[in-house]
mmCIF file of C-alpha atoms and ligand atoms in Angstrom:
data_model
loop_
_atom_site.group_PDB
_atom_site.id
_atom_site.type_symbol
_atom_site.label_atom_id
_atom_site.label_comp_id
_atom_site.label_asym_id
_atom_site.label_seq_id
_atom_site.Cartn_x
_atom_site.Cartn_y
_atom_site.Cartn_z
ATOM 1 C CA MET A 975 24.337 8.433 -2.520
ATOM 2 C CA ARG A 976 23.716 12.026 -1.625
ATOM 3 C CA ILE A 977 21.081 12.556 1.043
ATOM 4 C CA LEU A 978 19.354 15.894 1.203
ATOM 5 C CA LYS A 979 18.378 16.793 4.710
ATOM 6 C CA PRO A 980 14.735 17.822 5.150
ATOM 7 C CA ALA A 981 15.701 21.337 6.176
ATOM 8 C CA LEU A 982 17.330 21.830 2.804
ATOM 9 C CA MET A 983 14.439 20.266 0.915
ATOM 10 C CA ARG A 984 12.390 23.409 1.144
ATOM 11 C CA ARG A 985 9.980 22.337 -1.564
ATOM 12 C CA PRO A 986 8.453 19.002 -2.371
ATOM 13 C CA VAL A 987 9.499 17.518 -5.691
ATOM 14 C CA TRP A 988 6.671 15.013 -5.799
ATOM 15 C CA HIS A 989 5.458 16.509 -8.974
ATOM 16 C CA LEU A 990 7.600 16.943 -12.041
ATOM 17 C CA PRO A 991 6.572 18.411 -15.375
ATOM 18 C CA GLU A 992 4.776 16.174 -17.867
ATOM 19 C CA HIS A 993 7.768 15.719 -20.145
ATOM 20 C CA MET A 994 9.652 14.098 -17.288
ATOM 21 C CA ALA A 995 6.905 11.661 -16.460
ATOM 22 C CA THR A 996 8.505 8.356 -17.452
ATOM 23 C CA PRO A 997 10.408 6.742 -14.616
ATOM 24 C CA GLU A 998 13.645 6.439 -16.584
ATOM 25 C CA ASN A 999 13.643 10.110 -17.527
ATOM 26 C CA VAL A 1000 12.749 11.088 -14.031
ATOM 27 C CA TRP A 1001 15.655 9.179 -12.604
ATOM 28 C CA LEU A 1002 18.164 10.882 -14.831
ATOM 29 C CA SER A 1003 16.590 14.278 -14.630
ATOM 30 C CA ARG A 1004 16.190 14.242 -10.886
ATOM 31 C CA ARG A 1005 19.745 13.151 -10.343
ATOM 32 C CA GLN A 1006 21.042 15.802 -12.660
ATOM 33 C CA LEU A 1007 18.881 18.403 -11.008
ATOM 34 C CA LEU A 1008 19.961 17.318 -7.573
ATOM 35 C CA ALA A 1009 23.599 17.377 -8.589
ATOM 36 C CA GLY A 1010 23.031 20.940 -9.722
ATOM 37 C CA ALA A 1011 21.177 21.703 -6.572
ATOM 38 C CA GLY A 1012 24.117 20.417 -4.564
ATOM 39 C CA ALA A 1013 26.351 22.983 -6.202
ATOM 40 C CA LEU A 1014 23.914 25.625 -5.049
ATOM 41 C CA ALA A 1015 24.129 24.499 -1.430
ATOM 42 C CA GLY A 1016 21.074 22.286 -1.541
ATOM 43 C CA VAL A 1017 18.648 24.752 -3.017
ATOM 44 C CA SER A 1018 16.454 22.870 -5.453
ATOM 45 C CA LEU A 1019 15.945 24.398 -8.861
ATOM 46 C CA LEU A 1020 12.470 22.955 -9.137
ATOM 47 C CA PRO A 1021 9.531 25.309 -8.732
ATOM 48 C CA ARG A 1022 7.626 24.932 -5.525
ATOM 49 C CA ARG A 1023 4.686 22.567 -5.899
ATOM 50 C CA THR A 1024 2.189 21.624 -3.266
ATOM 51 C CA LEU A 1025 0.749 18.251 -4.086
ATOM 52 C CA ALA A 1026 -2.955 18.421 -4.723
ATOM 53 C CA LEU A 1027 -5.111 15.357 -5.112
ATOM 54 C CA ASP A 1028 -5.208 15.559 -8.867
ATOM 55 C CA ASP A 1029 -1.478 16.167 -9.175
ATOM 56 C CA GLU A 1030 0.414 13.154 -10.428
ATOM 57 C CA PRO A 1031 3.345 12.119 -8.296
ATOM 58 C CA VAL A 1032 6.346 10.490 -9.942
ATOM 59 C CA ALA A 1033 6.557 6.720 -10.178
ATOM 60 C CA THR A 1034 9.372 4.834 -8.507
ATOM 61 C CA ALA A 1035 11.217 2.569 -10.954
ATOM 62 C CA GLU A 1036 9.855 -0.977 -10.905
ATOM 63 C CA GLU A 1037 13.293 -2.439 -10.371
ATOM 64 C CA ILE A 1038 13.393 -0.623 -7.052
ATOM 65 C CA ALA A 1039 9.764 -1.233 -6.054
ATOM 66 C CA ALA A 1040 10.034 -4.967 -6.750
ATOM 67 C CA ASN A 1041 13.303 -5.441 -4.875
ATOM 68 C CA HIS A 1042 12.644 -3.747 -1.547
ATOM 69 C CA ASN A 1043 9.563 -5.332 -0.018
ATOM 70 C CA ASN A 1044 7.741 -6.429 3.052
ATOM 71 C CA PHE A 1045 6.282 -9.878 2.445
ATOM 72 C CA VAL A 1046 6.711 -11.908 5.608
ATOM 73 C CA GLU A 1047 5.433 -15.097 4.020
ATOM 74 C CA PHE A 1048 8.778 -15.167 2.198
ATOM 75 C CA GLY A 1049 11.138 -13.783 4.822
ATOM 76 C CA THR A 1050 11.628 -10.928 7.245
ATOM 77 C CA THR A 1051 14.219 -8.954 5.274
ATOM 78 C CA LYS A 1052 13.458 -6.583 2.362
ATOM 79 C CA LYS A 1053 15.071 -9.031 -0.063
ATOM 80 C CA VAL A 1054 12.257 -11.475 -0.671
ATOM 81 C CA ALA A 1055 11.839 -11.059 -4.439
ATOM 82 C CA ARG A 1056 13.587 -14.321 -5.279
ATOM 83 C CA ALA A 1057 11.638 -16.376 -2.718
ATOM 84 C CA ALA A 1058 8.345 -14.788 -3.796
ATOM 85 C CA ARG A 1059 8.806 -16.221 -7.286
ATOM 86 C CA ALA A 1060 7.492 -19.458 -5.750
ATOM 87 C CA LEU A 1061 3.984 -17.950 -5.895
ATOM 88 C CA LYS A 1062 1.828 -19.930 -8.320
ATOM 89 C CA THR A 1063 -0.560 -17.424 -9.824
ATOM 90 C CA SER A 1064 -1.770 -19.441 -12.813
ATOM 91 C CA SER A 1065 -4.972 -20.980 -11.421
ATOM 92 C CA TRP A 1066 -5.770 -18.293 -8.864
ATOM 93 C CA THR A 1067 -9.341 -17.635 -7.808
ATOM 94 C CA LEU A 1068 -10.832 -14.904 -5.655
ATOM 95 C CA THR A 1069 -13.737 -15.789 -3.363
ATOM 96 C CA VAL A 1070 -16.015 -13.040 -2.063
ATOM 97 C CA ASP A 1071 -18.262 -14.193 0.765
ATOM 98 C CA GLY A 1072 -19.735 -13.386 4.171
ATOM 99 C CA GLU A 1073 -22.589 -10.905 4.611
ATOM 100 C CA VAL A 1074 -23.472 -10.595 0.919
ATOM 101 C CA GLU A 1075 -26.515 -11.509 -1.183
ATOM 102 C CA GLN A 1076 -24.502 -13.038 -4.050
ATOM 103 C CA PRO A 1077 -21.238 -14.607 -2.902
ATOM 104 C CA LEU A 1078 -18.934 -15.393 -5.794
ATOM 105 C CA THR A 1079 -15.734 -17.119 -6.768
ATOM 106 C CA ILE A 1080 -14.068 -15.608 -9.776
ATOM 107 C CA ALA A 1081 -11.054 -16.865 -11.719
ATOM 108 C CA LEU A 1082 -8.222 -14.389 -12.125
ATOM 109 C CA GLU A 1083 -8.546 -14.352 -15.912
ATOM 110 C CA ASP A 1084 -12.258 -13.417 -15.672
ATOM 111 C CA ILE A 1085 -11.743 -10.356 -13.490
ATOM 112 C CA GLY A 1086 -11.120 -8.057 -16.434
ATOM 113 C CA LYS A 1087 -14.393 -9.192 -18.011
ATOM 114 C CA ARG A 1088 -16.490 -8.265 -14.984
ATOM 115 C CA LEU A 1089 -14.710 -5.239 -13.539
ATOM 116 C CA PRO A 1090 -13.521 -1.978 -15.105
ATOM 117 C CA ILE A 1091 -9.722 -2.027 -15.191
ATOM 118 C CA GLU A 1092 -7.925 1.311 -14.885
ATOM 119 C CA ASP A 1093 -4.489 2.706 -14.048
ATOM 120 C CA ARG A 1094 -3.735 4.644 -10.884
ATOM 121 C CA LEU A 1095 -0.556 6.229 -9.601
ATOM 122 C CA TYR A 1096 -0.498 5.901 -5.799
ATOM 123 C CA ARG A 1097 1.891 6.909 -3.094
ATOM 124 C CA HIS A 1098 2.804 4.098 -0.710
ATOM 125 C CA ARG A 1099 4.094 4.668 2.817
ATOM 126 C CA CYS A 1100 5.337 1.837 5.017
ATOM 127 C CA VAL A 1101 4.939 2.255 8.772
ATOM 128 C CA GLU A 1102 8.732 1.792 8.927
ATOM 129 C CA THR A 1103 9.055 5.190 7.112
ATOM 130 C CA TRP A 1104 10.163 4.135 3.615
ATOM 131 C CA ALA A 1105 7.966 5.309 0.779
ATOM 132 C CA LEU A 1106 7.529 5.017 -2.957
ATOM 133 C CA VAL A 1107 5.078 5.733 -5.767
ATOM 134 C CA VAL A 1108 3.591 2.859 -7.762
ATOM 135 C CA PRO A 1109 1.625 2.935 -11.030
ATOM 136 C CA TRP A 1110 -0.977 0.259 -10.354
ATOM 137 C CA ARG A 1111 -3.501 -1.290 -12.713
ATOM 138 C CA GLY A 1112 -6.699 -2.828 -11.360
ATOM 139 C CA PHE A 1113 -10.193 -1.917 -10.233
ATOM 140 C CA ALA A 1114 -11.811 0.183 -7.537
ATOM 141 C CA PHE A 1115 -13.116 -2.166 -4.847
ATOM 142 C CA HIS A 1116 -16.593 -0.615 -4.824
ATOM 143 C CA HIS A 1117 -17.254 -2.160 -8.246
ATOM 144 C CA LEU A 1118 -16.694 -5.615 -6.781
ATOM 145 C CA ALA A 1119 -18.809 -4.796 -3.714
ATOM 146 C CA LYS A 1120 -21.657 -3.907 -6.031
ATOM 147 C CA LEU A 1121 -21.406 -7.286 -7.776
ATOM 148 C CA VAL A 1122 -22.007 -9.198 -4.529
ATOM 149 C CA THR A 1123 -24.580 -6.826 -2.925
ATOM 150 C CA PRO A 1124 -23.568 -6.412 0.734
ATOM 151 C CA LYS A 1125 -26.313 -7.186 3.248
ATOM 152 C CA PRO A 1126 -27.297 -4.485 5.758
ATOM 153 C CA ALA A 1127 -25.404 -6.496 8.401
ATOM 154 C CA ALA A 1128 -22.102 -5.943 6.564
ATOM 155 C CA LYS A 1129 -20.042 -3.380 8.473
ATOM 156 C CA TYR A 1130 -16.443 -4.477 7.782
ATOM 157 C CA VAL A 1131 -14.502 -6.118 4.991
ATOM 158 C CA GLN A 1132 -11.648 -8.560 5.533
ATOM 159 C CA PHE A 1133 -8.958 -9.208 2.916
ATOM 160 C CA THR A 1134 -7.121 -12.519 3.276
ATOM 161 C CA SER A 1135 -3.798 -13.481 1.692
ATOM 162 C CA PHE A 1136 -3.009 -16.966 0.392
ATOM 163 C CA LEU A 1137 -2.254 -19.849 2.726
ATOM 164 C CA ASP A 1138 0.025 -22.452 1.165
ATOM 165 C CA PRO A 1139 3.001 -23.825 3.122
ATOM 166 C CA ALA A 1140 4.211 -25.561 -0.047
ATOM 167 C CA VAL A 1141 4.722 -22.091 -1.563
ATOM 168 C CA ALA A 1142 5.696 -20.261 1.632
ATOM 169 C CA PRO A 1143 7.458 -22.686 4.028
ATOM 170 C CA ARG A 1144 7.194 -20.119 6.817
ATOM 171 C CA GLN A 1145 3.516 -20.950 6.969
ATOM 172 C CA LYS A 1146 4.285 -24.493 8.101
ATOM 173 C CA PRO A 1147 3.067 -25.068 11.658
ATOM 174 C CA GLY A 1148 5.939 -24.921 14.111
ATOM 175 C CA TRP A 1149 8.217 -22.776 11.980
ATOM 176 C CA PHE A 1150 10.441 -20.867 14.393
ATOM 177 C CA SER A 1151 8.964 -17.494 13.455
ATOM 178 C CA SER A 1152 5.428 -18.823 13.748
ATOM 179 C CA MET A 1153 2.879 -16.160 12.816
ATOM 180 C CA PRO A 1154 -0.931 -16.152 12.737
ATOM 181 C CA TRP A 1155 -1.302 -17.137 9.072
ATOM 182 C CA PRO A 1156 -2.811 -16.302 6.725
ATOM 183 C CA TYR A 1157 -1.983 -12.602 6.526
ATOM 184 C CA ARG A 1158 -5.202 -10.625 6.638
ATOM 185 C CA GLU A 1159 -6.378 -7.063 6.961
ATOM 186 C CA GLY A 1160 -9.654 -5.288 7.567
ATOM 187 C CA LEU A 1161 -11.407 -2.067 6.651
ATOM 188 C CA THR A 1162 -14.748 -0.595 7.590
ATOM 189 C CA LEU A 1163 -17.300 -0.972 4.816
ATOM 190 C CA ALA A 1164 -17.212 2.801 4.278
ATOM 191 C CA GLU A 1165 -13.424 2.712 3.856
ATOM 192 C CA ALA A 1166 -13.587 -0.313 1.585
ATOM 193 C CA VAL A 1167 -16.075 1.260 -0.821
ATOM 194 C CA HIS A 1168 -14.291 4.622 -0.823
ATOM 195 C CA GLY A 1169 -13.264 5.527 -4.364
ATOM 196 C CA LEU A 1170 -9.539 5.301 -3.579
ATOM 197 C CA THR A 1171 -9.621 1.705 -2.289
ATOM 198 C CA PHE A 1172 -8.198 -0.411 -5.067
ATOM 199 C CA ILE A 1173 -7.492 -4.022 -5.952
ATOM 200 C CA ALA A 1174 -4.407 -4.219 -8.131
ATOM 201 C CA THR A 1175 -4.259 -6.844 -10.866
ATOM 202 C CA GLY A 1176 -1.303 -5.254 -12.652
ATOM 203 C CA ALA A 1177 1.357 -2.566 -12.370
ATOM 204 C CA TYR A 1178 3.793 -0.575 -14.476
ATOM 205 C CA GLY A 1179 1.551 -0.697 -17.528
ATOM 206 C CA ARG A 1180 1.274 -4.496 -17.459
ATOM 207 C CA ASP A 1181 -1.572 -6.851 -16.621
ATOM 208 C CA ASP A 1182 0.425 -8.593 -13.922
ATOM 209 C CA ILE A 1183 2.259 -7.698 -10.736
ATOM 210 C CA ALA A 1184 5.773 -8.689 -9.709
ATOM 211 C CA PRO A 1185 5.427 -11.597 -7.231
ATOM 212 C CA SER A 1186 7.265 -9.630 -4.544
ATOM 213 C CA MET A 1187 4.691 -6.834 -4.816
ATOM 214 C CA GLY A 1188 1.759 -9.142 -4.154
ATOM 215 C CA ALA A 1189 0.811 -11.000 -7.328
ATOM 216 C CA PRO A 1190 -1.728 -11.708 -8.592
ATOM 217 C CA LEU A 1191 -4.224 -9.606 -6.570
ATOM 218 C CA ARG A 1192 -3.233 -6.981 -4.061
ATOM 219 C CA LEU A 1193 -5.246 -4.610 -1.936
ATOM 220 C CA VAL A 1194 -4.083 -0.969 -2.133
ATOM 221 C CA VAL A 1195 -5.251 1.528 0.506
ATOM 222 C CA PRO A 1196 -3.007 4.512 -0.170
ATOM 223 C CA TRP A 1197 -3.919 6.700 2.831
ATOM 224 C CA LYS A 1198 -3.034 4.001 5.384
ATOM 225 C CA TYR A 1199 0.299 2.506 6.419
ATOM 226 C CA GLY A 1200 1.430 -0.150 3.975
ATOM 227 C CA PHE A 1201 0.662 -3.126 6.187
ATOM 228 C CA LYS A 1202 -3.046 -2.571 5.540
ATOM 229 C CA SER A 1203 -2.527 -3.352 1.842
ATOM 230 C CA ALA A 1204 -2.607 -7.149 1.925
ATOM 231 C CA LYS A 1205 -0.768 -8.957 -0.863
ATOM 232 C CA SER A 1206 -1.693 -12.019 -2.877
ATOM 233 C CA ILE A 1207 -5.268 -12.119 -1.633
ATOM 234 C CA ASP A 1208 -7.638 -14.950 -2.487
ATOM 235 C CA ARG A 1209 -10.591 -14.185 -0.220
ATOM 236 C CA ILE A 1210 -12.606 -11.084 0.644
ATOM 237 C CA THR A 1211 -15.200 -11.440 3.392
ATOM 238 C CA PHE A 1212 -17.913 -8.983 4.412
ATOM 239 C CA LEU A 1213 -18.384 -9.108 8.181
ATOM 240 C CA SER A 1214 -20.739 -7.723 10.799
ATOM 241 C CA GLU A 1215 -17.980 -7.509 13.438
ATOM 242 C CA LYS A 1216 -14.596 -5.814 13.283
ATOM 243 C CA PRO A 1217 -11.977 -8.432 12.332
ATOM 244 C CA VAL A 1218 -8.582 -8.685 14.029
ATOM 245 C CA SER A 1219 -5.793 -8.349 11.496
ATOM 246 C CA PHE A 1220 -2.436 -10.098 11.284
ATOM 247 C CA TRP A 1221 -0.237 -7.359 12.754
ATOM 248 C CA GLU A 1222 -2.887 -6.347 15.237
ATOM 249 C CA GLU A 1223 -2.853 -9.888 16.599
ATOM 250 C CA LEU A 1224 0.946 -9.960 16.715
ATOM 251 C CA GLN A 1225 1.561 -6.462 18.116
ATOM 252 C CA GLY A 1226 -1.661 -4.522 18.486
ATOM 253 C CA ASP A 1227 -0.164 -1.665 20.512
ATOM 254 C CA GLU A 1228 2.066 -0.758 17.548
ATOM 255 C CA TYR A 1229 -0.011 -1.759 14.520
ATOM 256 C CA GLY A 1230 -3.668 -0.978 14.984
ATOM 257 C CA PHE A 1231 -6.834 -1.450 12.995
ATOM 258 C CA TRP A 1232 -7.032 2.121 11.641
ATOM 259 C CA ALA A 1233 -3.394 2.838 10.794
ATOM 260 C CA ASN A 1234 -4.145 6.104 9.018
ATOM 261 C CA ILE A 1235 -1.003 8.035 8.134
ATOM 262 C CA ASN A 1236 -0.261 11.099 10.236
ATOM 263 C CA PRO A 1237 3.122 12.813 10.615
ATOM 264 C CA ALA A 1238 2.182 14.056 14.088
ATOM 265 C CA VAL A 1239 1.437 10.656 15.620
ATOM 266 C CA ASP A 1240 4.643 8.752 16.224
ATOM 267 C CA HIS A 1241 5.040 5.018 16.186
ATOM 268 C CA PRO A 1242 5.834 3.947 19.781
ATOM 269 C CA ARG A 1243 9.448 3.329 18.724
ATOM 270 C CA TRP A 1244 10.132 5.988 16.080
ATOM 271 C CA SER A 1245 8.979 9.289 14.591
ATOM 272 C CA GLN A 1246 6.582 9.329 11.644
ATOM 273 C CA ALA A 1247 7.372 12.972 10.761
ATOM 274 C CA GLU A 1248 9.477 12.118 7.713
ATOM 275 C CA GLU A 1249 9.720 9.462 5.047
ATOM 276 C CA ARG A 1250 12.502 8.165 2.843
ATOM 277 C CA GLN A 1251 11.777 7.823 -0.860
ATOM 278 C CA LEU A 1252 13.200 4.553 -2.157
ATOM 279 C CA GLY A 1253 15.688 5.032 -4.942
ATOM 280 C CA THR A 1254 16.482 8.670 -4.383
ATOM 281 C CA GLU A 1255 16.995 8.159 -0.643
ATOM 282 C CA GLU A 1256 15.682 11.676 -0.128
ATOM 283 C CA TYR A 1257 13.672 12.536 2.958
ATOM 284 C CA TYR A 1258 10.354 14.350 2.804
ATOM 285 C CA PRO A 1259 7.784 15.396 5.350
ATOM 286 C CA THR A 1260 5.119 12.755 5.836
ATOM 287 C CA ARG A 1261 1.688 13.953 4.707
ATOM 288 C CA LEU A 1262 -1.539 13.614 6.651
ATOM 289 C CA TYR A 1263 -3.373 10.625 5.165
ATOM 290 C CA ASN A 1264 -0.353 10.264 2.863
ATOM 291 C CA GLY A 1265 -1.517 13.282 0.855
ATOM 292 C CA TYR A 1266 -5.082 12.034 0.376
ATOM 293 C CA ALA A 1267 -6.680 13.968 3.254
ATOM 294 C CA GLU A 1268 -9.016 15.941 1.059
ATOM 295 C CA ALA A 1269 -10.573 12.715 -0.182
ATOM 296 C CA VAL A 1270 -10.601 10.595 2.959
ATOM 297 C CA ALA A 1271 -10.779 12.872 6.001
ATOM 298 C CA PRO A 1272 -14.604 13.002 5.679
ATOM 299 C CA LEU A 1273 -14.643 9.241 6.426
ATOM 300 C CA TYR A 1274 -13.507 10.022 9.963
ATOM 301 C CA ALA A 1275 -15.208 13.370 10.519
ATOM 302 C CA GLY A 1276 -17.751 12.197 13.073
ATOM 303 C CA MET A 1277 -15.471 9.832 14.951
ATOM 304 C CA LYS A 1278 -14.334 10.695 18.424
ATOM 305 C CA LEU A 1279 -11.372 8.332 18.400
ATOM 306 C CA PRO A 1280 -8.100 9.495 19.993
ATOM 307 C CA ASP A 1281 -5.243 10.139 17.544
ATOM 308 C CA GLU A 1282 -3.307 7.167 18.938
ATOM 309 C CA VAL A 1283 -6.154 4.947 17.768
ATOM 310 C CA LEU A 1284 -7.085 6.520 14.438
ATOM 311 C CA PHE A 1285 -3.485 7.043 13.341
ATOM 312 C CA ARG A 1286 -1.611 3.984 14.572
HETATM 313 N N1 MTE B 447 0.434 -10.927 2.536
HETATM 314 C C1 MTE B 447 1.184 -9.882 2.910
HETATM 315 N N2 MTE B 447 0.796 -8.642 2.573
HETATM 316 C C2 MTE B 447 1.535 -7.571 2.932
HETATM 317 C C3 MTE B 447 2.698 -7.730 3.712
HETATM 318 C C4 MTE B 447 3.084 -9.043 4.054
HETATM 319 O O1 MTE B 447 4.104 -9.270 4.728
HETATM 320 N N3 MTE B 447 2.321 -10.092 3.631
HETATM 321 N N4 MTE B 447 3.430 -6.616 4.114
HETATM 322 C C5 MTE B 447 2.699 -5.350 4.159
HETATM 323 C C6 MTE B 447 3.566 -4.215 4.388
HETATM 324 S S1 MTE B 447 4.131 -3.981 5.972
HETATM 325 C C7 MTE B 447 3.836 -3.310 3.419
HETATM 326 S S2 MTE B 447 4.716 -1.900 3.728
HETATM 327 C C8 MTE B 447 3.436 -3.573 2.031
HETATM 328 C C9 MTE B 447 4.694 -3.599 1.188
HETATM 329 O O2 MTE B 447 4.393 -3.582 -0.170
HETATM 330 P P1 MTE B 447 5.584 -3.526 -1.222
HETATM 331 O O3 MTE B 447 6.553 -4.593 -0.832
HETATM 332 O O4 MTE B 447 4.943 -3.780 -2.546
HETATM 333 O O5 MTE B 447 6.205 -2.168 -1.116
HETATM 334 O O6 MTE B 447 2.742 -4.801 1.849
HETATM 335 C C10 MTE B 447 1.865 -5.136 2.897
HETATM 336 N N5 MTE B 447 1.150 -6.317 2.540
HETATM 337 MO MO1 MO B 448 5.017 -1.858 6.028
#
């Protein structure tokens, strides 16, 4: 596959015209365009677009998004889709507890009755530098927070993935790659109730999610590195103290609590300046807060944290 070097990609092609907005059309059209561009020594024919918050990026095809994953419960390669089919999502419940006035346990099938379901197209950027764009369906987390009424003591929110060694044998004690199961992630309360923070219940226009992408409930925090977006969650806990997350416990110097995306702050072992779009294999400059700076930078305005802390 042809790889356009960043220097030649003088303009972002995140945004394509409306008539090209279905993934299938985009695939064909982009390839044709890029083939044409190749003939013109790498100069794209697309008009220059700078992605604004309300611009719609272009979805990655589901076949690609569901077959290149990080989901360590099912293996440490990107090819975990088959193993993840072991997930049993039929009698799933979500428990919301901790520092709240009205803790609740809600069955998956009742979520749509109590929370406003909407579609959102979000960029996703893994700390390992691959990136894609996913059309999620689900609800903004602040709606759920309102249902349980956080107590004044609540300062953080922890999102916990399933724990079931019968489904994910790697979670058996003593497995050679023993990890601190279950997978879990944390946000400040302010981050959690930010309008962009989303719990996905569906994707690609459907009311369910491919198992490999974190069925049946998946946190989505689009301005942070992908590891913050915990998959297959069954518990959300409001806390007074900052929780330690899965990767932080394993390798805290490389995968911190904040993990906000910033092209200028390298991972200790590689540059974060560019990202590779799955499917096209094109490289683009990484965007501050993954392109959502306008919306989320105010969250961090008063903080005097060094970049290595806020962005790693
Ligand atoms: N439970 C769980 N959630 C997880 C992970 C995981 O291994 N287990 N990987 C994280 C990482 S590192 C990334 S990049 C994204 C990957 O999401 P995707 O496979 O849908 O692209 O899920 C995140 N959520
Ligand atoms: Mo990741």
